Amino acid sequence: MELAYYSDYAVRLVNTEEPARNKDSLTSVEAVRELFGTSSQAARRATDSDVTRFRSVRGRLRAVFAAADAGEETQAVDLLNSLLLEFPVSPQISGHDYRDEDGRPKWHMHLADHPSNATAGYAAIAAMGLAFHLTEHGVDRLGLCQATPCRNAYLDTSTNRSRRYCSDRCATRANVAAYRARKRLETERPASTGRTADASQETTLSTER
């Protein structure tokens, strides 16, 4: 498993909340367990107490994305470093579940956590994954969706650093809104121009008199 994969942990957690819509899906221990995906062993450690702790980590991770989105590179790194210090992990070489054509293990790096609770384990993996993504691709690859009122977090993996939306759905919605805004301007402009021309003509006639 590539270390960059773990950055998705951060995105999944941040996007459990939509502040502009006043929505929050992180309301139960079951919701916490779902964030772990196929890592059922780690999910089983989750308790009701982790709901509040997960929300706290979520806010700190969103702050990293917000700083990066605003171009505050140093602030984004400082915020992420504080998470890395608080929630450390132990990188290990692993070969489980991956075999080559000869049946030998495909050795890869794995993040082994030794947490006191489910939140500490998830936060450690999310922060480390995000750190690998940031140092490999750049701070400007972390963003918040530009489609109002979404603001979901995303990781830009485009070749030309052009991503601005968290999903195709938001991109389409933003494009449609921009198109309609242009059409409104085009409709209003002739009427406005006509009124201006009439006013100019009246001024000219008054001067001639």
Coordinates of N, CA and C in Angstrom, one line a residue:
M1 N 0.8 -1.2 0.0 CA 0.0 0.0 0.0 C 0.9 1.2 0.0
E2 N 0.6 2.2 -0.9 CA 1.4 3.4 -1.0 C 1.0 4.3 0.1
L3 N 2.0 5.0 0.6 CA 1.8 5.9 1.7 C 0.8 7.1 1.3
A4 N 0.8 7.4 0.1 CA -0.1 8.5 -0.4 C -1.5 8.1 -0.2
Y5 N -1.8 6.8 -0.2 CA -3.2 6.3 0.0 C -3.8 6.9 1.3
Y6 N -3.0 7.0 2.3 CA -3.4 7.4 3.6 C -4.0 8.8 3.7
S7 N -3.6 9.6 2.7 CA -4.1 11.0 2.6 C -5.6 11.0 2.5
D8 N -6.2 10.0 1.9 CA -7.6 9.9 1.8 C -8.3 9.9 3.1
Y9 N -7.6 9.4 4.1 CA -8.2 9.3 5.5 C -8.6 10.8 5.9
A10 N -7.7 11.7 5.6 CA -7.9 13.1 6.0 C -9.1 13.7 5.3
V11 N -9.2 13.4 4.0 CA -10.3 14.0 3.1 C -11.6 13.4 3.6
R12 N -11.6 12.1 3.9 CA -12.9 11.5 4.3 C -13.4 12.1 5.6
L13 N -12.5 12.3 6.6 CA -12.9 12.9 7.8 C -13.4 14.3 7.7
V14 N -12.6 15.1 7.0 CA -13.0 16.5 6.9 C -14.3 16.7 6.2
N15 N -14.6 15.8 5.2 CA -15.9 15.9 4.5 C -17.1 15.3 5.1
T16 N -16.9 14.9 6.4 CA -18.1 14.4 7.1 C -18.9 15.6 7.6
E17 N -18.4 16.8 7.4 CA -19.1 18.1 7.8 C -19.2 19.0 6.6
E18 N -20.3 19.7 6.5 CA -20.5 20.7 5.5 C -21.0 22.0 6.3
P19 N -20.0 22.8 6.7 CA -20.4 23.9 7.6 C -21.4 24.9 7.0
A20 N -21.2 25.2 5.7 CA -22.1 26.2 5.0 C -23.5 25.7 5.0
R21 N -23.7 24.3 4.9 CA -25.1 23.7 4.9 C -25.5 23.3 6.3
N22 N -24.7 23.5 7.3 CA -25.0 23.1 8.6 C -25.3 21.6 8.7
K23 N -24.5 20.8 8.0 CA -24.7 19.4 8.0 C -23.5 18.7 8.6
D24 N -23.7 17.6 9.4 CA -22.7 16.9 10.1 C -23.1 15.4 10.1
S25 N -22.4 14.5 9.4 CA -22.7 13.1 9.4 C -22.0 12.3 10.5
L26 N -21.1 13.0 11.2 CA -20.3 12.4 12.2 C -21.0 12.5 13.6
T27 N -22.0 11.7 13.7 CA -22.9 11.8 14.9 C -23.0 10.6 15.8
S28 N -22.3 9.5 15.4 CA -22.4 8.2 16.1 C -21.1 7.4 16.0
V29 N -21.0 6.4 16.8 CA -19.8 5.6 16.8 C -19.8 4.8 15.5
E30 N -21.0 4.5 15.0 CA -21.1 3.7 13.7 C -20.5 4.6 12.6
A31 N -20.7 5.9 12.6 CA -20.2 6.8 11.6 C -18.7 6.9 11.7
V32 N -18.2 6.8 12.9 CA -16.7 6.8 13.1 C -16.1 5.5 12.5
R33 N -16.8 4.4 12.8 CA -16.2 3.1 12.3 C -16.2 3.0 10.8
E34 N -17.2 3.7 10.1 CA -17.3 3.7 8.7 C -16.1 4.4 8.0
L35 N -15.5 5.3 8.7 CA -14.4 6.1 8.2 C -13.2 5.2 8.0
F36 N -13.1 4.1 8.8 CA -11.9 3.3 8.7 C -11.9 2.4 7.4
G37 N -13.1 2.3 6.8 CA -13.2 1.5 5.6 C -13.0 0.1 5.9
T38 N -12.1 -0.6 5.2 CA -11.9 -2.0 5.3 C -11.0 -2.4 6.5
S39 N -10.5 -1.4 7.2 CA -9.7 -1.7 8.4 C -10.6 -2.0 9.6
S40 N -11.3 -3.1 9.6 CA -12.2 -3.5 10.6 C -11.6 -3.6 12.0
Q41 N -10.4 -4.1 12.1 CA -9.8 -4.3 13.4 C -9.6 -2.9 14.1
A42 N -9.2 -1.9 13.3 CA -9.0 -0.6 13.9 C -10.4 0.0 14.3
A43 N -11.4 -0.2 13.4 CA -12.7 0.3 13.7 C -13.3 -0.3 14.9
R44 N -13.0 -1.5 15.3 CA -13.6 -2.1 16.4 C -13.2 -1.4 17.7
R45 N -12.1 -0.7 17.7 CA -11.6 0.0 18.9 C -12.5 1.3 19.2
A46 N -13.3 1.7 18.2 CA -14.0 3.0 18.4 C -15.1 2.8 19.4
T47 N -15.3 3.9 20.2 CA -16.3 3.9 21.2 C -17.1 5.3 21.1
D48 N -18.1 5.4 21.9 CA -18.9 6.7 21.8 C -18.0 7.9 22.1
S49 N -17.0 7.7 22.9 CA -16.1 8.9 23.3 C -15.3 9.4 22.0
D50 N -15.2 8.5 21.1 CA -14.4 8.9 19.9 C -15.1 9.9 19.0
V51 N -16.4 10.0 19.1 CA -17.2 10.9 18.3 C -16.7 12.3 18.5
T52 N -16.6 12.7 19.7 CA -16.2 14.1 20.1 C -14.7 14.3 19.7
R53 N -13.9 13.2 20.0 CA -12.5 13.4 19.6 C -12.3 13.5 18.1
F54 N -13.0 12.7 17.4 CA -12.9 12.7 15.9 C -13.3 14.1 15.4
R55 N -14.3 14.7 16.0 CA -14.7 16.1 15.5 C -13.6 17.1 15.8
S56 N -12.9 16.9 16.9 CA -11.8 17.8 17.2 C -10.7 17.7 16.2
V57 N -10.3 16.5 15.8 CA -9.3 16.3 14.8 C -9.8 16.8 13.5
R58 N -11.0 16.6 13.2 CA -11.6 17.0 11.9 C -11.4 18.5 11.7
G59 N -11.7 19.3 12.8 CA -11.5 20.7 12.7 C -10.1 21.1 12.4
R60 N -9.1 20.4 13.0 CA -7.7 20.7 12.8 C -7.3 20.4 11.4
L61 N -7.8 19.3 10.9 CA -7.4 18.9 9.5 C -8.1 19.9 8.5
R62 N -9.3 20.3 8.8 CA -9.9 21.3 7.9 C -9.1 22.6 7.9
A63 N -8.5 23.0 9.0 CA -7.7 24.2 9.1 C -6.5 24.1 8.2
V64 N -5.9 22.9 8.1 CA -4.8 22.6 7.2 C -5.2 22.9 5.8
F65 N -6.3 22.3 5.3 CA -6.8 22.5 4.0 C -7.2 24.0 3.7
A66 N -7.8 24.6 4.7 CA -8.2 26.0 4.6 C -6.9 26.9 4.4
A67 N -5.9 26.7 5.2 CA -4.7 27.5 5.1 C -4.0 27.3 3.7
A68 N -4.0 26.0 3.3 CA -3.4 25.7 1.9 C -4.2 26.3 0.8
D69 N -5.5 26.3 0.9 CA -6.4 26.9 -0.1 C -6.2 28.4 -0.2
A70 N -5.9 29.0 1.0 CA -5.7 30.5 1.0 C -4.3 30.9 0.7
G71 N -3.4 29.9 0.3 CA -2.1 30.2 0.0 C -1.1 30.4 1.2
E72 N -1.6 30.1 2.4 CA -0.8 30.3 3.6 C 0.0 29.0 3.8
E73 N 1.1 28.8 3.0 CA 1.8 27.6 3.0 C 2.5 27.3 4.3
T74 N 3.1 28.2 4.9 CA 3.8 28.0 6.2 C 2.8 27.6 7.3
Q75 N 1.7 28.3 7.3 CA 0.7 28.0 8.3 C 0.1 26.6 8.2
A76 N -0.1 26.2 6.9 CA -0.6 24.8 6.7 C 0.4 23.8 7.2
V77 N 1.6 24.0 6.9 CA 2.7 23.0 7.3 C 2.8 23.0 8.9
D78 N 2.7 24.2 9.5 CA 2.8 24.2 11.0 C 1.6 23.5 11.6
L79 N 0.4 23.7 11.0 CA -0.8 23.0 11.6 C -0.7 21.5 11.4
L80 N -0.1 21.1 10.3 CA 0.0 19.6 10.1 C 1.1 19.1 11.0
N81 N 2.2 19.8 11.1 CA 3.3 19.3 12.0 C 2.8 19.1 13.4
S82 N 1.9 20.0 13.9 CA 1.4 19.8 15.3 C 0.6 18.5 15.4
L83 N -0.1 18.2 14.4 CA -0.8 16.9 14.4 C 0.1 15.7 14.4
L84 N 1.2 15.8 13.6 CA 2.2 14.7 13.5 C 2.9 14.5 14.8
L85 N 3.1 15.6 15.5 CA 3.8 15.5 16.8 C 2.9 14.9 17.9
E86 N 1.6 15.2 17.8 CA 0.6 14.7 18.8 C 0.2 13.3 18.5
F87 N 0.2 12.9 17.2 CA -0.3 11.6 16.8 C 0.8 10.9 16.0
P88 N 1.9 10.3 16.6 CA 3.0 9.7 15.8 C 2.6 8.3 15.4
V89 N 3.3 7.8 14.3 CA 3.2 6.5 13.8 C 4.5 5.9 13.7
S90 N 4.5 4.5 13.4 CA 5.8 3.8 13.2 C 5.7 3.2 11.8
P91 N 6.5 3.8 10.8 CA 6.5 3.2 9.5 C 7.1 1.8 9.5
Q92 N 6.5 0.8 8.9 CA 7.1 -0.6 8.8 C 7.0 -1.1 7.4
I93 N 7.9 -2.1 7.1 CA 7.8 -2.8 5.8 C 6.8 -3.9 5.9
S94 N 5.9 -4.0 5.0 CA 4.9 -5.0 5.1 C 4.7 -5.8 3.7
G95 N 4.3 -7.0 3.8 CA 4.1 -7.8 2.5 C 2.8 -8.5 2.5
H96 N 1.9 -8.2 3.5 CA 0.6 -8.9 3.6 C -0.3 -8.5 2.4
D97 N -1.1 -9.5 2.0 CA -2.1 -9.3 0.9 C -1.6 -9.0 -0.5
Y98 N -0.3 -8.8 -0.6 CA 0.3 -8.5 -2.0 C 1.3 -9.5 -2.4
R99 N 1.1 -10.1 -3.5 CA 2.0 -11.1 -4.0 C 2.3 -10.9 -5.5
D100 N 3.6 -11.2 -5.9 CA 4.0 -11.0 -7.3 C 3.6 -12.3 -8.0
E101 N 4.1 -12.4 -9.3 CA 3.7 -13.5 -10.1 C 4.3 -14.8 -9.6
D102 N 5.4 -14.7 -8.8 CA 6.0 -15.9 -8.3 C 5.5 -16.3 -6.9
G103 N 4.5 -15.5 -6.4 CA 4.0 -15.8 -5.1 C 4.8 -15.2 -4.0
R104 N 5.7 -14.4 -4.3 CA 6.5 -13.7 -3.2 C 5.8 -12.4 -2.8
P105 N 6.0 -12.0 -1.5 CA 5.4 -10.8 -1.0 C 5.9 -9.6 -1.8
K106 N 5.0 -8.6 -2.1 CA 5.3 -7.3 -2.7 C 5.6 -6.4 -1.5
W107 N 6.8 -6.2 -1.2 CA 7.1 -5.4 0.0 C 6.8 -3.9 -0.2
H108 N 6.2 -3.3 0.8 CA 5.7 -1.9 0.7 C 5.7 -1.3 2.1
M109 N 5.7 0.0 2.1 CA 5.7 0.7 3.4 C 4.2 0.7 3.9
H110 N 4.2 0.5 5.2 CA 2.9 0.5 5.9 C 3.0 1.3 7.2
L111 N 2.0 2.0 7.5 CA 2.0 2.8 8.8 C 1.3 2.0 9.9
A112 N 2.2 1.7 10.8 CA 1.7 0.9 12.0 C 1.4 1.9 13.1
D113 N 0.2 1.9 13.7 CA 0.0 2.8 14.8 C -0.2 2.0 16.1
H114 N 0.1 2.6 17.2 CA 0.0 2.0 18.5 C -0.8 2.9 19.4
P115 N -2.1 3.2 19.1 CA -2.8 4.2 19.8 C -3.5 3.8 21.0
S116 N -3.9 4.7 21.9 CA -4.6 4.4 23.1 C -6.1 4.4 22.8
N117 N -6.5 5.0 21.7 CA -7.9 4.9 21.3 C -8.0 5.0 19.8
A118 N -9.2 4.9 19.2 CA -9.4 4.8 17.8 C -9.1 6.2 17.1
T119 N -9.4 7.3 17.8 CA -9.1 8.6 17.3 C -7.6 8.8 17.1
A120 N -6.8 8.4 18.0 CA -5.4 8.6 17.9 C -4.8 7.8 16.7
G121 N -5.4 6.6 16.5 CA -4.9 5.8 15.4 C -5.3 6.4 14.1
Y122 N -6.5 6.8 14.0 CA -7.0 7.4 12.7 C -6.3 8.7 12.4
A123 N -6.1 9.6 13.4 CA -5.5 10.9 13.3 C -4.0 10.7 12.8
A124 N -3.4 9.7 13.4 CA -2.0 9.5 13.0 C -1.8 9.1 11.6
I125 N -2.7 8.2 11.1 CA -2.6 7.8 9.7 C -3.0 8.9 8.8
A126 N -4.1 9.7 9.1 CA -4.5 10.8 8.3 C -3.5 11.9 8.2
A127 N -2.9 12.2 9.3 CA -1.9 13.3 9.3 C -0.6 12.9 8.5
M128 N -0.2 11.6 8.7 CA 1.0 11.2 8.0 C 0.8 11.1 6.5
G129 N -0.4 10.6 6.1 CA -0.7 10.5 4.7 C -0.8 11.8 4.1
L130 N -1.4 12.8 4.7 CA -1.5 14.2 4.2 C -0.1 14.8 4.1
A131 N 0.8 14.5 5.1 CA 2.1 15.0 5.0 C 2.9 14.5 3.8
F132 N 2.8 13.2 3.5 CA 3.4 12.6 2.4 C 2.9 13.2 1.1
H133 N 1.6 13.5 1.0 CA 1.0 14.1 -0.2 C 1.5 15.5 -0.3
L134 N 1.6 16.2 0.8 CA 2.0 17.6 0.7 C 3.5 17.7 0.3
T135 N 4.4 16.9 0.9 CA 5.8 17.0 0.5 C 6.1 16.5 -0.9
E136 N 5.3 15.6 -1.3 CA 5.5 15.0 -2.6 C 5.0 15.9 -3.8
H137 N 3.8 16.5 -3.5 CA 3.1 17.2 -4.6 C 3.0 18.7 -4.4
G138 N 3.2 19.2 -3.2 CA 3.1 20.6 -2.9 C 1.9 21.0 -2.1
V139 N 2.0 22.1 -1.4 CA 0.9 22.6 -0.5 C -0.3 23.0 -1.4
D140 N 0.0 23.5 -2.6 CA -1.1 24.0 -3.4 C -2.0 22.8 -4.0
R141 N -1.6 21.6 -3.7 CA -2.4 20.5 -4.1 C -3.5 20.1 -3.1
L142 N -3.5 20.9 -2.0 CA -4.6 20.7 -1.0 C -5.6 21.8 -1.2
G143 N -6.9 21.5 -1.3 CA -7.8 22.6 -1.6 C -9.2 22.4 -1.0
L144 N -10.0 23.4 -1.1 CA -11.4 23.4 -0.7 C -12.3 23.7 -1.9
C145 N -13.3 23.0 -2.1 CA -14.2 23.1 -3.3 C -14.6 24.6 -3.4
Q146 N -14.5 25.1 -4.7 CA -14.9 26.4 -5.0 C -16.4 26.6 -5.3
A147 N -17.1 25.5 -5.3 CA -18.6 25.5 -5.7 C -19.3 25.9 -4.4
T148 N -19.9 27.1 -4.4 CA -20.7 27.5 -3.3 C -22.0 26.7 -3.2
P149 N -22.4 26.2 -2.0 CA -21.7 26.5 -0.7 C -20.9 25.2 -0.2
C150 N -20.4 24.4 -1.1 CA -19.8 23.1 -0.8 C -18.6 23.2 0.2
R151 N -17.5 23.6 -0.3 CA -16.3 23.7 0.5 C -15.8 22.4 1.1
N152 N -16.0 21.3 0.4 CA -15.4 20.0 0.7 C -13.9 20.1 0.4
A153 N -13.2 19.3 1.2 CA -11.7 19.2 0.9 C -11.5 18.2 -0.2
Y154 N -10.4 18.5 -0.9 CA -9.9 17.6 -2.0 C -8.4 17.6 -2.1
L155 N -7.9 16.6 -2.8 CA -6.5 16.5 -3.1 C -6.3 16.6 -4.6
D156 N -5.6 17.6 -5.1 CA -5.5 17.9 -6.5 C -4.4 16.9 -7.1
T157 N -4.8 16.0 -8.0 CA -3.9 15.1 -8.6 C -3.8 15.3 -10.1
S158 N -4.4 16.5 -10.5 CA -4.3 16.8 -12.0 C -2.9 17.1 -12.4
T159 N -2.6 16.9 -13.7 CA -1.3 17.1 -14.2 C -0.9 18.6 -14.3
N160 N -1.9 19.5 -14.4 CA -1.6 20.9 -14.5 C -2.1 21.7 -13.3
R161 N -2.3 21.1 -12.2 CA -2.7 21.8 -11.0 C -3.9 22.7 -11.2
S162 N -4.9 22.1 -11.9 CA -6.1 22.9 -12.3 C -7.3 22.6 -11.5
R163 N -7.3 21.6 -10.6 CA -8.5 21.2 -9.9 C -9.0 22.3 -9.0
R164 N -10.3 22.6 -9.0 CA -10.9 23.6 -8.2 C -12.2 23.1 -7.4
Y165 N -12.6 21.9 -7.8 CA -13.8 21.4 -7.2 C -13.6 20.0 -6.7
C166 N -14.4 19.6 -5.7 CA -14.2 18.3 -5.0 C -14.8 17.1 -5.9
S167 N -15.6 17.4 -6.8 CA -16.3 16.4 -7.6 C -16.7 16.9 -8.9
D168 N -17.0 16.0 -9.8 CA -17.6 16.4 -11.1 C -18.9 17.1 -11.0
R169 N -19.7 16.6 -10.0 CA -21.0 17.2 -9.7 C -20.9 18.7 -9.4
C170 N -19.9 19.0 -8.5 CA -19.8 20.4 -8.1 C -19.2 21.2 -9.3
A171 N -18.3 20.6 -10.1 CA -17.8 21.4 -11.2 C -18.9 21.7 -12.2
T172 N -19.7 20.7 -12.5 CA -20.9 20.9 -13.4 C -21.8 22.0 -12.9
R173 N -22.1 22.0 -11.6 CA -23.0 22.9 -11.0 C -22.4 24.3 -11.1
A174 N -21.1 24.5 -10.8 CA -20.4 25.8 -10.9 C -20.4 26.3 -12.3
N175 N -20.2 25.4 -13.3 CA -20.2 25.8 -14.7 C -21.5 26.3 -15.2
V176 N -22.6 25.6 -14.7 CA -23.9 25.9 -15.1 C -24.3 27.3 -14.5
A177 N -23.9 27.5 -13.3 CA -24.2 28.8 -12.6 C -23.5 29.9 -13.3
A178 N -22.2 29.7 -13.7 CA -21.4 30.7 -14.4 C -22.1 31.0 -15.8
Y179 N -22.5 30.0 -16.5 CA -23.2 30.1 -17.8 C -24.4 31.0 -17.7
R180 N -25.3 30.7 -16.7 CA -26.5 31.4 -16.5 C -26.2 32.9 -16.1
A181 N -25.2 33.1 -15.3 CA -24.8 34.5 -15.0 C -24.4 35.3 -16.2
R182 N -23.6 34.6 -17.1 CA -23.2 35.3 -18.4 C -24.4 35.6 -19.2
K183 N -25.4 34.7 -19.3 CA -26.6 34.9 -20.1 C -27.4 36.1 -19.5
R184 N -27.5 36.2 -18.2 CA -28.2 37.3 -17.6 C -27.6 38.6 -18.0
L185 N -26.3 38.6 -17.9 CA -25.6 39.9 -18.3 C -25.8 40.2 -19.8
E186 N -25.8 39.2 -20.6 CA -26.0 39.5 -22.0 C -27.4 40.0 -22.3
T187 N -28.4 39.5 -21.5 CA -29.8 39.9 -21.7 C -30.0 41.4 -21.2
E188 N -29.3 41.7 -20.0 CA -29.5 43.0 -19.4 C -28.7 44.1 -20.2
R189 N -27.6 43.7 -20.8 CA -26.7 44.7 -21.5 C -27.4 45.5 -22.6
P190 N -28.1 44.8 -23.5 CA -28.8 45.6 -24.6 C -29.8 46.6 -24.0
A191 N -30.6 46.2 -23.0 CA -31.6 47.1 -22.4 C -30.9 48.3 -21.8
S192 N -29.8 48.0 -21.1 CA -29.1 49.1 -20.4 C -28.5 50.0 -21.5
T193 N -27.9 49.4 -22.6 CA -27.3 50.2 -23.6 C -28.4 51.1 -24.3
G194 N -29.6 50.5 -24.5 CA -30.7 51.3 -25.1 C -31.1 52.5 -24.3
R195 N -31.2 52.3 -22.9 CA -31.5 53.4 -22.0 C -30.5 54.5 -22.1
T196 N -29.2 54.1 -22.1 CA -28.1 55.0 -22.2 C -28.2 55.9 -23.5
A197 N -28.5 55.2 -24.6 CA -28.6 55.8 -25.9 C -29.7 56.8 -25.9
D198 N -30.9 56.4 -25.3 CA -32.1 57.3 -25.2 C -31.7 58.6 -24.4
A199 N -31.0 58.4 -23.3 CA -30.7 59.5 -22.4 C -29.7 60.4 -23.1
S200 N -28.8 59.9 -23.9 CA -27.8 60.7 -24.6 C -28.6 61.6 -25.7
Q201 N -29.5 60.9 -26.3 CA -30.3 61.6 -27.4 C -31.1 62.8 -26.8
E202 N -31.7 62.5 -25.6 CA -32.5 63.6 -25.0 C -31.6 64.7 -24.6
T203 N -30.4 64.4 -24.1 CA -29.5 65.5 -23.7 C -29.1 66.3 -24.9
T204 N -28.9 65.7 -26.0 CA -28.5 66.4 -27.3 C -29.6 67.3 -27.7
L205 N -30.8 66.8 -27.7 CA -32.0 67.6 -28.1 C -32.2 68.8 -27.2
S206 N -32.0 68.6 -25.9 CA -32.1 69.7 -25.0 C -31.1 70.8 -25.2
T207 N -29.9 70.4 -25.6 CA -28.8 71.4 -25.8 C -29.1 72.2 -27.1
E208 N -29.6 71.5 -28.1 CA -29.9 72.2 -29.4 C -31.0 73.2 -29.2
R209 N -31.9 72.9 -28.3 CA -33.0 73.9 -28.1 C -32.5 75.1 -27.4

